[in-house]
Coordinates of C-alpha atoms and ligand atoms in Angstrom, one line a residue:
G230 CA -0.6 20.5 7.2
G231 CA 2.1 20.6 4.5
A232 CA 5.5 20.3 6.3
Q233 CA 7.3 20.0 2.8
G234 CA 10.6 19.1 4.3
S235 CA 11.3 21.9 6.7
V236 CA 9.8 20.3 9.8
Q237 CA 11.9 17.3 11.2
D238 CA 9.0 15.8 13.1
L239 CA 9.9 12.3 12.0
A240 CA 13.6 12.6 13.0
G241 CA 14.7 9.4 14.9
R242 CA 11.6 7.5 13.6
T243 CA 11.7 4.4 11.4
V244 CA 8.9 4.0 8.9
V245 CA 8.0 1.3 6.4
V246 CA 6.0 2.2 3.3
S247 CA 4.7 -0.4 0.8
A248 CA 4.0 0.9 -2.7
G249 CA 2.9 -0.3 -6.1
G250 CA 0.9 -3.4 -6.9
T251 CA 1.5 -7.0 -6.3
R252 CA 1.7 -9.6 -9.1
E253 CA 0.5 -13.2 -8.6
P254 CA 2.2 -15.8 -10.8
I255 CA -0.1 -18.0 -13.0
D256 CA 2.9 -19.8 -14.5
P257 CA 6.6 -18.7 -15.1
V258 CA 5.5 -16.1 -17.8
R259 CA 2.1 -14.8 -16.7
F260 CA 0.6 -13.0 -13.7
I261 CA -2.5 -11.4 -12.3
G262 CA -1.7 -7.8 -11.5
N263 CA -3.3 -4.4 -11.1
R264 CA -2.8 -0.8 -12.3
S265 CA -1.2 0.7 -9.2
S266 CA 1.8 2.9 -10.3
G267 CA 3.3 3.3 -6.8
R268 CA 3.2 7.1 -7.1
Q269 CA 1.3 7.7 -3.8
G270 CA 3.5 5.3 -1.8
V271 CA 6.7 6.8 -3.2
A272 CA 5.4 10.3 -2.4
L273 CA 4.9 9.1 1.2
A274 CA 8.4 7.7 1.4
Q275 CA 9.9 10.9 0.0
A276 CA 7.8 13.1 2.4
A277 CA 8.9 10.9 5.4
L278 CA 12.6 11.3 4.3
A279 CA 12.2 15.0 4.1
R280 CA 10.7 15.1 7.6
G281 CA 13.8 13.2 9.0
A282 CA 12.6 9.6 9.1
T283 CA 14.6 6.5 8.3
V284 CA 12.6 4.8 5.6
T285 CA 12.2 1.3 4.1
L286 CA 10.3 1.4 0.8
V287 CA 8.8 -2.0 -0.1
A288 CA 8.3 -1.5 -3.8
A289 CA 6.1 -3.9 -5.8
N290 CA 6.3 -3.5 -9.5
L291 CA 6.4 0.3 -9.7
A292 CA 5.7 2.1 -13.0
Q293 CA 9.0 2.9 -14.8
D294 CA 8.8 6.6 -14.3
V295 CA 8.2 6.1 -10.5
T296 CA 11.2 3.7 -10.4
D297 CA 13.3 6.4 -12.1
Q298 CA 12.1 8.9 -9.5
V299 CA 13.1 6.5 -6.7
E300 CA 16.5 6.0 -8.2
A301 CA 17.1 9.7 -8.7
G302 CA 15.6 10.7 -5.4
P303 CA 17.3 12.6 -2.6
G304 CA 18.2 11.2 0.8
R305 CA 18.9 7.7 -0.5
A306 CA 21.2 7.1 2.5
A307 CA 18.2 7.0 4.8
C308 CA 16.1 5.0 2.4
T309 CA 16.3 1.3 1.9
V310 CA 14.4 0.0 -1.1
V311 CA 13.2 -3.6 -1.1
R312 CA 11.8 -4.8 -4.5
V313 CA 9.1 -7.5 -4.4
E314 CA 6.6 -8.9 -6.9
S315 CA 4.1 -11.2 -5.2
T316 CA 1.9 -10.6 -2.1
A317 CA 3.9 -13.3 -0.3
E318 CA 7.1 -11.5 -0.9
L319 CA 5.6 -8.1 0.0
R320 CA 4.2 -9.6 3.3
E321 CA 7.6 -11.0 4.2
A322 CA 9.4 -7.7 3.4
V323 CA 6.9 -5.5 5.3
R324 CA 6.9 -7.8 8.3
T325 CA 10.7 -8.0 8.4
A326 CA 11.2 -4.2 8.2
G327 CA 8.1 -3.6 10.3
A328 CA 9.5 -5.5 13.3
D329 CA 11.3 -2.4 14.5
A330 CA 9.4 0.3 12.8
D331 CA 7.5 3.2 14.5
V332 CA 5.1 3.4 11.6
V333 CA 3.9 1.0 8.9
V334 CA 2.0 2.4 5.9
M335 CA 0.3 0.0 3.5
A336 CA 0.0 2.1 0.4
A337 CA 0.4 -0.9 -2.0
A338 CA -2.5 -2.4 -3.9
V339 CA -2.3 -6.0 -2.7
A340 CA -3.9 -8.7 -4.8
D341 CA -6.9 -10.1 -2.9
F342 CA -6.5 -13.6 -4.5
R343 CA -3.7 -15.6 -6.1
P344 CA -3.7 -18.8 -8.2
A345 CA -3.9 -21.8 -6.0
A346 CA -1.0 -23.5 -7.9
T347 CA 1.9 -22.1 -9.8
P348 CA 3.2 -24.7 -12.3
D349 CA 7.0 -24.7 -13.1
A350 CA 6.3 -24.9 -16.8
K351 CA 4.3 -22.6 -19.0
I352 CA 0.7 -23.5 -19.4
K353 CA 0.1 -24.6 -23.0
K354 CA -3.1 -24.3 -25.0
V355 CA -4.4 -27.5 -26.4
P356 CA -5.9 -27.1 -29.9
G357 CA -9.7 -27.5 -29.8
Q358 CA -9.9 -27.4 -26.0
G359 CA -11.1 -24.3 -24.2
P360 CA -9.0 -22.6 -21.4
A361 CA -8.6 -24.5 -18.1
P362 CA -10.0 -22.5 -15.3
I363 CA -7.6 -20.9 -12.9
E364 CA -8.4 -21.7 -9.3
L365 CA -7.8 -18.8 -6.9
V366 CA -7.2 -18.7 -3.2
E367 CA -7.4 -15.7 -0.8
N368 CA -4.3 -13.8 0.2
P369 CA -3.6 -12.9 3.8
D370 CA -4.6 -9.4 4.7
I371 CA -1.3 -7.9 5.6
L372 CA -2.7 -4.6 6.9
A373 CA -5.2 -6.4 9.2
E374 CA -2.6 -8.8 10.5
I375 CA -0.1 -6.1 11.4
A376 CA -2.8 -3.9 12.9
H377 CA -4.0 -6.7 15.1
E378 CA -0.5 -8.0 16.0
R379 CA 1.4 -4.7 16.4
L380 CA 4.9 -5.9 15.5
R381 CA 6.2 -3.3 18.0
P382 CA 4.4 -1.7 20.9
G383 CA 3.0 1.7 20.1
Q384 CA 3.5 1.2 16.4
V385 CA 1.2 3.4 14.2
V386 CA -0.4 1.4 11.4
V387 CA -1.9 3.1 8.4
G388 CA -3.9 1.8 5.4
F389 CA -5.5 3.0 2.2
A390 CA -8.9 2.3 0.9
A391 CA -9.5 2.8 -2.8
E392 CA -13.3 2.8 -3.2
T393 CA -16.0 3.5 -5.7
G394 CA -19.5 4.3 -4.5
D395 CA -22.2 1.7 -5.4
A396 CA -25.7 0.8 -4.5
S397 CA -24.7 -0.4 -1.0
G398 CA -23.0 2.9 0.0
S399 CA -20.9 5.9 -0.9
V400 CA -17.1 6.0 -1.1
L401 CA -17.0 7.2 2.5
D402 CA -19.5 4.6 3.8
H403 CA -17.3 1.9 2.3
G404 CA -14.2 3.5 3.8
R405 CA -15.7 3.7 7.2
T406 CA -16.7 0.0 7.2
K407 CA -13.1 -0.8 6.1
A408 CA -11.6 1.4 8.8
R409 CA -13.5 -0.5 11.5
R410 CA -12.8 -3.9 10.0
K411 CA -9.0 -3.5 9.6
G412 CA -8.0 -2.3 13.1
A413 CA -5.5 0.2 11.7
D414 CA -5.0 3.6 13.4
L415 CA -5.6 5.6 10.2
I416 CA -7.2 4.8 6.8
A417 CA -6.8 7.2 3.9
V418 CA -9.9 6.8 1.7
N419 CA -9.8 7.8 -1.9
A420 CA -12.3 7.6 -4.7
V421 CA -11.0 5.6 -7.7
G422 CA -12.2 5.1 -11.2
S423 CA -13.0 7.6 -14.0
G424 CA -9.4 8.8 -14.2
R425 CA -9.1 9.4 -10.4
G426 CA -6.5 7.8 -8.1
F427 CA -4.6 5.3 -10.2
G428 CA -1.7 6.5 -12.3
T429 CA -2.4 10.2 -11.8
D430 CA -0.3 12.8 -10.0
A431 CA -3.2 14.2 -7.9
N432 CA -5.1 12.5 -5.2
D433 CA -8.0 13.4 -2.9
V434 CA -8.3 11.6 0.4
T435 CA -10.3 11.6 3.6
V436 CA -8.4 10.3 6.6
L437 CA -10.4 8.2 9.0
D438 CA -9.3 6.8 12.4
G439 CA -9.9 3.2 13.4
A440 CA -13.5 4.0 14.6
G441 CA -14.3 5.5 11.1
D442 CA -14.4 9.1 12.3
V443 CA -13.0 11.8 9.9
V444 CA -9.6 13.1 11.3
G445 CA -8.2 14.8 8.2
Q446 CA -8.8 15.8 4.6
A447 CA -6.3 16.4 1.8
A448 CA -6.5 17.1 -1.9
G449 CA -3.8 18.1 -4.3
S450 CA -0.5 16.5 -5.4
K451 CA 0.3 13.1 -4.0
R452 CA 3.1 14.8 -2.0
E453 CA 0.6 17.2 -0.4
V454 CA -1.6 14.2 0.5
A455 CA 1.5 12.4 1.8
D456 CA 2.3 15.3 4.1
A457 CA -1.2 15.6 5.4
L458 CA -1.1 11.9 6.2
W459 CA 2.2 12.2 8.0
D460 CA 0.7 15.1 10.0
A461 CA -2.0 12.7 11.2
V462 CA 0.6 10.0 12.0
V463 CA 2.8 12.4 14.0
K464 CA -0.1 13.2 16.3
R465 CA -0.5 9.5 17.1
L466 CA 3.2 8.7 17.8
P467 CA 3.9 7.9 21.4
Ligands
LIG613 N1 -4.4 -4.9 2.1 C1 -3.5 -5.7 2.6 N2 -3.5 -7.1 2.3 C2 -4.5 -7.5 1.4 C3 -5.4 -6.6 0.9 C4 -5.3 -5.3 1.2 O1 -2.6 -5.3 3.4 N3 -4.5 -8.8 1.2 C5 -4.3 -3.4 2.5 C6 -4.0 -2.5 1.4 O2 -2.6 -2.2 1.2 C7 -4.7 -1.2 1.8 C8 -5.9 -1.7 2.6 O3 -5.6 -3.1 3.0 O4 -3.9 -0.4 2.7 C9 -7.2 -1.7 1.9 O5 -7.1 -2.4 0.7 P1 -8.5 -2.7 -0.1 O6 -8.1 -3.5 -1.3 O7 -9.1 -1.3 -0.3 O8 -9.3 -3.5 1.0 P2 -9.8 -5.0 1.0 O9 -9.8 -5.4 2.5 O10 -8.9 -5.9 0.2 O11 -11.3 -5.0 0.6 P3 -11.9 -4.9 -0.9 O12 -10.8 -5.0 -2.0 O13 -12.9 -6.0 -1.0 O14 -12.6 -3.5 -1.0
LIG614 CA1 -8.6 -5.5 -2.1

């Protein structure tokens, strides 16, 4: 593990990394969102740049300090940043950049559902009446789509699974089920909740292959986790 920029094992490779969290509009001023900062995705993009890749970062609503990091970051010539808000925009950007990419990494927290309708005008409260329910519809699963279609032959497709253990299984049980369902080559499983994962600078992941078998383990800074994941990706590149 841990190439930390000296090894150019992604030279000549094109990679797409999605980062952050999507926002689904309720009306022109409101949205449904999530707490993803984009830190892990940006660390993946930076690690890939250091290893020689040409990178497209599809950035969905990054935390301000993460945006600042992207803007100050080195190697910008080899990094294209596409800013998106909604899942529909993220999907379009990832599919466009992914069409000729060697690797697609879905590190973004994608909203599972979106409001069925987005009115052009702000929703008003009517005095004395309760709130109108917001009908939701399911978003497309971008990772599963790309994993099953393979936008380019031999493309390596990587996902994340943020899990909490519950009565039906452990973090790893849920990760294994997800790995098999998604059809991706690699899934990085991490435990979230109780201050772990979201918004912090450290991460702890178990890397599974598409069959759900453990092929790597990494704990430490999000950059160290990123390099461990790229190590696993490099082994799978044709
Ligand atoms: N993902 C995606 N499109 C979606 C939902 C998720 O591409 N509509 C991707 C995420 O970017 C991540 C992986 O799928 O790489 C797993 O996301 P996760 O939310 O953990 O899985 P879901 O399939 O949405 O299952 P659930 O939320 O029910 O656990
Ligand atoms: Ca989800």
